[in-house]
Structures are given as structure tokens and as C-alpha cells.
Amino acid sequence: MQAEFGAPSLVFNNAGVGGAGGLVWEATQKDWEWVLGVNVLGVVHGVRLFTPMMLAAAQDDPSFEGHIVNTASMAGMLSPPNMGVYNVSKHAVVTLSETLYQDLSLVTEQVHAHVLCPYFVPTGISQSQRNRPAELANESAQLTKSQLIAQAMSDKAVGSGKVSAAQVAAMVFDALRENRFYIFSHPHALGPVKTRLEDVLAVRNPTDAFEGRPEVAAQLRAALRTA
């Protein structure tokens, strides 16, 4: 491929699945292997394959400019409850991307890293189980109460998204033109990120994820605390 087309100038590491929701201790080893295998290692493989190609092209051509965009999620900036496996995978993509940015800055000014953190975008991600490999399927297809709730909440949230994938793509290209590292599809959703960072800096316990919607927190707790 490289011999025929040369090094890519734009790389989008976009693989992602959204399954395995529910209370974090209820996720199986296969849940973890599936989600981390796609969401984390999918990006890792892209970084390992394409970064050396782009660096070699930059060394050969002073006019070459490359961009690597890793798709994470707002879940990579937050830690909402009942979706721990997904959160872990997307936090990993954020820190991988931040490290890639720092590493690239040590060796070149021609290849740049970015991380995309979408909020709720109407895609098929809430139905990711349809693409789960048979060898990573759980022995039992029965879901726990928390997993059923997580699936219902994911379906509703993703389905209610008002920003399309095409609009997000346009935002990405705007960010590349500005060489902006963090790319957010919904800047208005950054309030909880600010709160989380303030929690860290103040060394205080994490703020309730549903602080602004106490009725949702009450419903969720009631559902999970009943036998």
C-alpha cells in the first residue's frame, strides 16, 4: 500500500464499540477483552502502523504535513456511572493521544496528533453487540438489571443526538486547519469536565454525575437497589 500510494497525510483511528454497559464489577472478562480490543488496541494499531510512515515522509519532504485523529468520547473526559468498561477504553484513548502529541513534538513539527471527543451522535454505536465476535460472546445472553438499564439509557441518549456524524466530520476538518488538539462535538457539554478537574485540583471526592438531574439519580438508585 505504501509503495503504491505513499504515506498518508490524514489518519483517522475511528474504530469503536459501545457495549458492555452496567455496573463495572458485573462486566465479564470477555466484555473487557472485546471493548478494549476494539476501542484501545484498534487505535494503538493505527498509531503503530501509520506514525512511522508519516515521520519518514516528513523527513524526506520538508513540505509534508500529517495529522492523526484518534476518536475517543466525552466518556474519556468524564467517569459517568454504569458504563465503566467504555469509560476506561475512552480514557485510554485520550491519554494515548495526549502522549502521542507530546512524543511527536519531540521529533517533528510536521506530524500532529488530535483527539476527537464526541458527545451523543446518532450512530449505531448503541447496537454494537451485533458486531461482537462469536469467540468473545458471553456464555449467558442474559443481562443483569444494571446492564438492561445501561442499554436503554444508551439507546435513548444516542437516538436523541441532534448533531450528525457529517457535522462532526466538518468540525474535525476545521480543527485540523487550526491545528487544534482537543476536538469537541458539543462544547456546551464541557461543564462536567470542568467540575471533574476542579474535583481533582481540590482533592475532593467526585461530584455526583447526576448533580444537575437529581430525579434521574433517584430513579437509577431506586431501580438498582430493589431486588
Short mmCIF file of C-alpha atoms in Angstrom, two decimals:
data_model
loop_
_atom_site.label_atom_id
_atom_site.label_comp_id
_atom_site.label_asym_id
_atom_site.label_seq_id
_atom_site.Cartn_x
_atom_site.Cartn_y
_atom_site.Cartn_z
CA MET A 1 0.00 0.00 0.00
CA GLN A 2 2.71 2.47 0.95
CA ALA A 3 4.69 1.65 -2.19
CA GLU A 4 1.67 2.39 -4.36
CA PHE A 5 0.11 5.36 -2.59
CA GLY A 6 2.85 6.76 -0.35
CA ALA A 7 2.43 7.79 3.27
CA PRO A 8 -1.00 9.07 4.34
CA SER A 9 -1.27 12.71 5.33
CA LEU A 10 -4.51 12.16 7.25
CA VAL A 11 -5.19 9.20 9.55
CA PHE A 12 -8.48 8.72 11.40
CA ASN A 13 -8.41 5.98 14.03
CA ASN A 14 -12.15 5.67 14.46
CA ALA A 15 -12.92 2.08 15.49
CA GLY A 16 -15.28 1.89 18.44
CA VAL A 17 -17.93 -0.22 20.14
CA GLY A 18 -20.24 0.82 22.93
CA GLY A 19 -21.33 -2.43 24.52
CA ALA A 20 -20.75 -3.92 27.98
CA GLY A 21 -22.57 -1.26 29.98
CA GLY A 22 -23.73 -1.80 33.54
CA LEU A 23 -22.10 -1.83 36.95
CA VAL A 24 -18.38 -2.19 36.45
CA TRP A 25 -17.97 -5.35 38.55
CA GLU A 26 -20.63 -7.15 36.52
CA ALA A 27 -18.65 -6.96 33.27
CA THR A 28 -17.09 -10.26 32.24
CA GLN A 29 -13.52 -10.80 31.13
CA LYS A 30 -14.83 -11.22 27.59
CA ASP A 31 -16.63 -7.87 27.86
CA TRP A 32 -13.34 -6.24 28.76
CA GLU A 33 -11.41 -8.05 26.02
CA TRP A 34 -13.97 -7.09 23.37
CA VAL A 35 -14.31 -3.40 24.23
CA LEU A 36 -10.64 -2.74 24.98
CA GLY A 37 -9.59 -4.80 21.98
CA VAL A 38 -11.55 -2.57 19.62
CA ASN A 39 -11.56 0.81 21.35
CA VAL A 40 -7.98 0.83 22.61
CA LEU A 41 -5.97 -1.64 20.56
CA GLY A 42 -7.72 -0.54 17.38
CA VAL A 43 -6.27 2.93 17.92
CA VAL A 44 -2.92 1.55 19.07
CA HIS A 45 -2.56 -0.48 15.88
CA GLY A 46 -3.31 2.60 13.77
CA VAL A 47 -0.76 4.69 15.66
CA ARG A 48 1.91 1.99 15.41
CA LEU A 49 1.35 1.43 11.70
CA PHE A 50 0.92 4.93 10.33
CA THR A 51 3.06 7.16 12.56
CA PRO A 52 6.40 5.77 11.31
CA MET A 53 5.20 6.16 7.70
CA MET A 54 4.30 9.79 8.29
CA LEU A 55 7.54 10.55 10.10
CA ALA A 56 9.55 9.04 7.26
CA ALA A 57 7.59 11.13 4.75
CA ALA A 58 8.23 14.25 6.83
CA GLN A 59 11.94 13.52 6.91
CA ASP A 60 12.04 13.11 3.13
CA ASP A 61 9.84 16.10 2.30
CA PRO A 62 10.02 19.39 4.26
CA SER A 63 6.59 20.36 2.89
CA PHE A 64 4.84 17.21 4.17
CA GLU A 65 2.22 17.77 6.86
CA GLY A 66 0.38 14.94 8.57
CA HIS A 67 -2.45 14.68 11.08
CA ILE A 68 -3.52 11.71 13.22
CA VAL A 69 -7.01 11.92 14.72
CA ASN A 70 -7.95 9.40 17.40
CA THR A 71 -11.63 9.13 18.23
CA ALA A 72 -12.29 8.95 21.96
CA SER A 73 -15.52 10.25 23.53
CA MET A 74 -16.75 12.65 26.19
CA ALA A 75 -16.62 9.47 28.28
CA GLY A 76 -12.85 9.83 28.00
CA MET A 77 -13.10 13.13 29.87
CA LEU A 78 -15.65 12.01 32.46
CA SER A 79 -16.49 8.92 34.51
CA PRO A 80 -20.27 8.52 34.32
CA PRO A 81 -21.69 5.57 36.26
CA ASN A 82 -22.98 2.32 34.82
CA MET A 83 -20.67 2.37 31.78
CA GLY A 84 -17.26 1.64 33.27
CA VAL A 85 -15.78 -0.57 30.55
CA TYR A 86 -16.48 2.04 27.88
CA ASN A 87 -15.18 4.83 30.13
CA VAL A 88 -11.90 3.01 30.71
CA SER A 89 -11.42 2.44 27.00
CA LYS A 90 -12.03 6.07 26.09
CA HIS A 91 -9.86 7.48 28.89
CA ALA A 92 -7.11 5.27 27.47
CA VAL A 93 -7.57 6.81 24.01
CA VAL A 94 -7.38 10.33 25.44
CA THR A 95 -4.14 9.71 27.31
CA LEU A 96 -2.69 7.79 24.36
CA SER A 97 -3.45 10.78 22.15
CA GLU A 98 -2.03 13.29 24.62
CA THR A 99 1.14 11.22 24.89
CA LEU A 100 1.35 10.90 21.11
CA TYR A 101 1.08 14.70 20.86
CA GLN A 102 3.94 15.14 23.33
CA ASP A 103 6.07 12.43 21.72
CA LEU A 104 5.62 13.88 18.23
CA SER A 105 6.61 17.33 19.48
CA LEU A 106 9.99 15.88 20.46
CA VAL A 107 10.81 14.68 16.96
CA THR A 108 8.94 16.78 14.38
CA GLU A 109 6.86 19.86 13.65
CA GLN A 110 5.26 18.25 10.59
CA VAL A 111 3.09 15.48 12.07
CA HIS A 112 0.35 16.36 14.53
CA ALA A 113 -1.95 14.43 16.87
CA HIS A 114 -5.55 15.22 17.78
CA VAL A 115 -8.25 13.61 19.90
CA LEU A 116 -11.93 13.74 18.99
CA CYS A 117 -14.39 13.57 21.89
CA PRO A 118 -17.94 13.33 20.56
CA TYR A 119 -20.98 13.56 22.82
CA PHE A 120 -24.24 11.90 21.76
CA VAL A 121 -24.24 11.48 17.98
CA PRO A 122 -26.98 9.39 16.30
CA THR A 123 -24.96 6.42 15.03
CA GLY A 124 -25.30 2.67 15.51
CA ILE A 125 -22.87 2.54 18.42
CA SER A 126 -25.54 1.61 20.97
CA GLN A 127 -26.19 -1.53 18.91
CA SER A 128 -22.56 -2.63 18.85
CA GLN A 129 -23.39 -6.14 20.08
CA ARG A 130 -24.39 -7.01 16.52
CA ASN A 131 -20.70 -6.92 15.57
CA ARG A 132 -19.35 -8.79 18.58
CA PRO A 133 -17.15 -11.75 17.56
CA ALA A 134 -18.53 -15.16 18.50
CA GLU A 135 -15.36 -16.07 20.38
CA LEU A 136 -15.87 -13.08 22.68
CA ALA A 137 -19.55 -13.73 23.31
CA ASN A 138 -20.59 -14.32 26.91
CA GLU A 139 -21.71 -17.81 27.88
CA SER A 140 -25.04 -16.42 29.03
CA ALA A 141 -27.00 -13.96 26.92
CA GLN A 142 -28.99 -12.87 29.97
CA LEU A 143 -28.27 -9.30 31.04
CA THR A 144 -28.23 -8.03 34.61
CA LYS A 145 -30.58 -5.29 35.74
CA SER A 146 -27.85 -2.66 35.50
CA GLN A 147 -26.91 -3.81 32.00
CA LEU A 148 -30.52 -3.60 30.81
CA ILE A 149 -30.75 -0.09 32.24
CA ALA A 150 -27.46 0.89 30.60
CA GLN A 151 -28.65 -0.38 27.23
CA ALA A 152 -31.94 1.53 27.49
CA MET A 153 -30.18 4.74 28.53
CA SER A 154 -27.64 4.38 25.72
CA ASP A 155 -30.35 3.80 23.10
CA LYS A 156 -32.24 6.88 24.27
CA ALA A 157 -29.20 9.15 24.55
CA VAL A 158 -27.66 8.20 21.21
CA GLY A 159 -31.01 8.34 19.44
CA SER A 160 -31.68 11.82 20.79
CA GLY A 161 -28.46 13.27 19.37
CA LYS A 162 -29.00 16.40 17.30
CA VAL A 163 -25.51 16.70 15.80
CA SER A 164 -24.95 14.37 12.84
CA ALA A 165 -21.82 12.40 12.03
CA ALA A 166 -21.36 14.60 8.94
CA GLN A 167 -21.41 17.72 11.11
CA VAL A 168 -18.83 16.19 13.43
CA ALA A 169 -16.62 15.41 10.42
CA ALA A 170 -16.79 19.06 9.36
CA MET A 171 -15.77 20.10 12.89
CA VAL A 172 -12.78 17.77 12.67
CA PHE A 173 -11.50 19.36 9.47
CA ASP A 174 -11.96 22.82 10.98
CA ALA A 175 -9.83 21.71 13.92
CA LEU A 176 -7.14 20.31 11.62
CA ARG A 177 -6.90 23.62 9.79
CA GLU A 178 -6.38 25.33 13.16
CA ASN A 179 -4.09 22.53 14.42
CA ARG A 180 -6.33 22.22 17.48
CA PHE A 181 -5.64 19.12 19.61
CA TYR A 182 -8.91 18.69 21.53
CA ILE A 183 -11.96 18.41 19.28
CA PHE A 184 -15.38 18.51 20.95
CA SER A 185 -18.62 17.97 19.05
CA HIS A 186 -20.67 19.58 21.83
CA PRO A 187 -18.66 22.35 23.56
CA HIS A 188 -21.64 23.09 25.83
CA ALA A 189 -21.06 19.69 27.45
CA LEU A 190 -17.70 20.74 28.90
CA GLY A 191 -19.20 21.90 32.20
CA PRO A 192 -18.94 18.44 33.81
CA VAL A 193 -15.34 18.18 32.59
CA LYS A 194 -14.53 21.43 34.39
CA THR A 195 -16.22 20.08 37.52
CA ARG A 196 -14.21 16.87 37.35
CA LEU A 197 -10.92 18.75 37.03
CA GLU A 198 -11.91 21.02 39.91
CA ASP A 199 -12.58 17.90 42.00
CA VAL A 200 -9.08 16.67 41.23
CA LEU A 201 -7.40 20.01 41.97
CA ALA A 202 -9.35 20.44 45.20
CA VAL A 203 -8.63 16.82 46.20
CA ARG A 204 -12.32 16.28 46.83
CA ASN A 205 -14.49 13.28 46.15
CA PRO A 206 -16.04 13.04 42.66
CA THR A 207 -19.14 15.18 42.19
CA ASP A 208 -22.33 13.21 41.60
CA ALA A 209 -22.62 12.66 37.84
CA PHE A 210 -26.33 13.47 38.06
CA GLU A 211 -25.93 16.58 40.20
CA GLY A 212 -27.92 18.66 37.73
CA ARG A 213 -30.61 15.99 37.29
CA PRO A 214 -31.39 14.62 40.75
CA GLU A 215 -34.58 12.96 39.53
CA VAL A 216 -32.53 10.72 37.20
CA ALA A 217 -30.16 9.81 40.03
CA ALA A 218 -33.12 8.96 42.28
CA GLN A 219 -34.72 6.75 39.63
CA LEU A 220 -31.46 4.96 38.88
CA ARG A 221 -30.66 4.31 42.53
CA ALA A 222 -34.19 3.10 43.22
CA ALA A 223 -34.04 0.70 40.27
CA LEU A 224 -30.66 -0.73 41.22
CA ARG A 225 -31.36 -1.05 44.94
CA THR A 226 -34.53 -3.09 44.59
CA ALA A 227 -34.25 -6.86 44.46
#
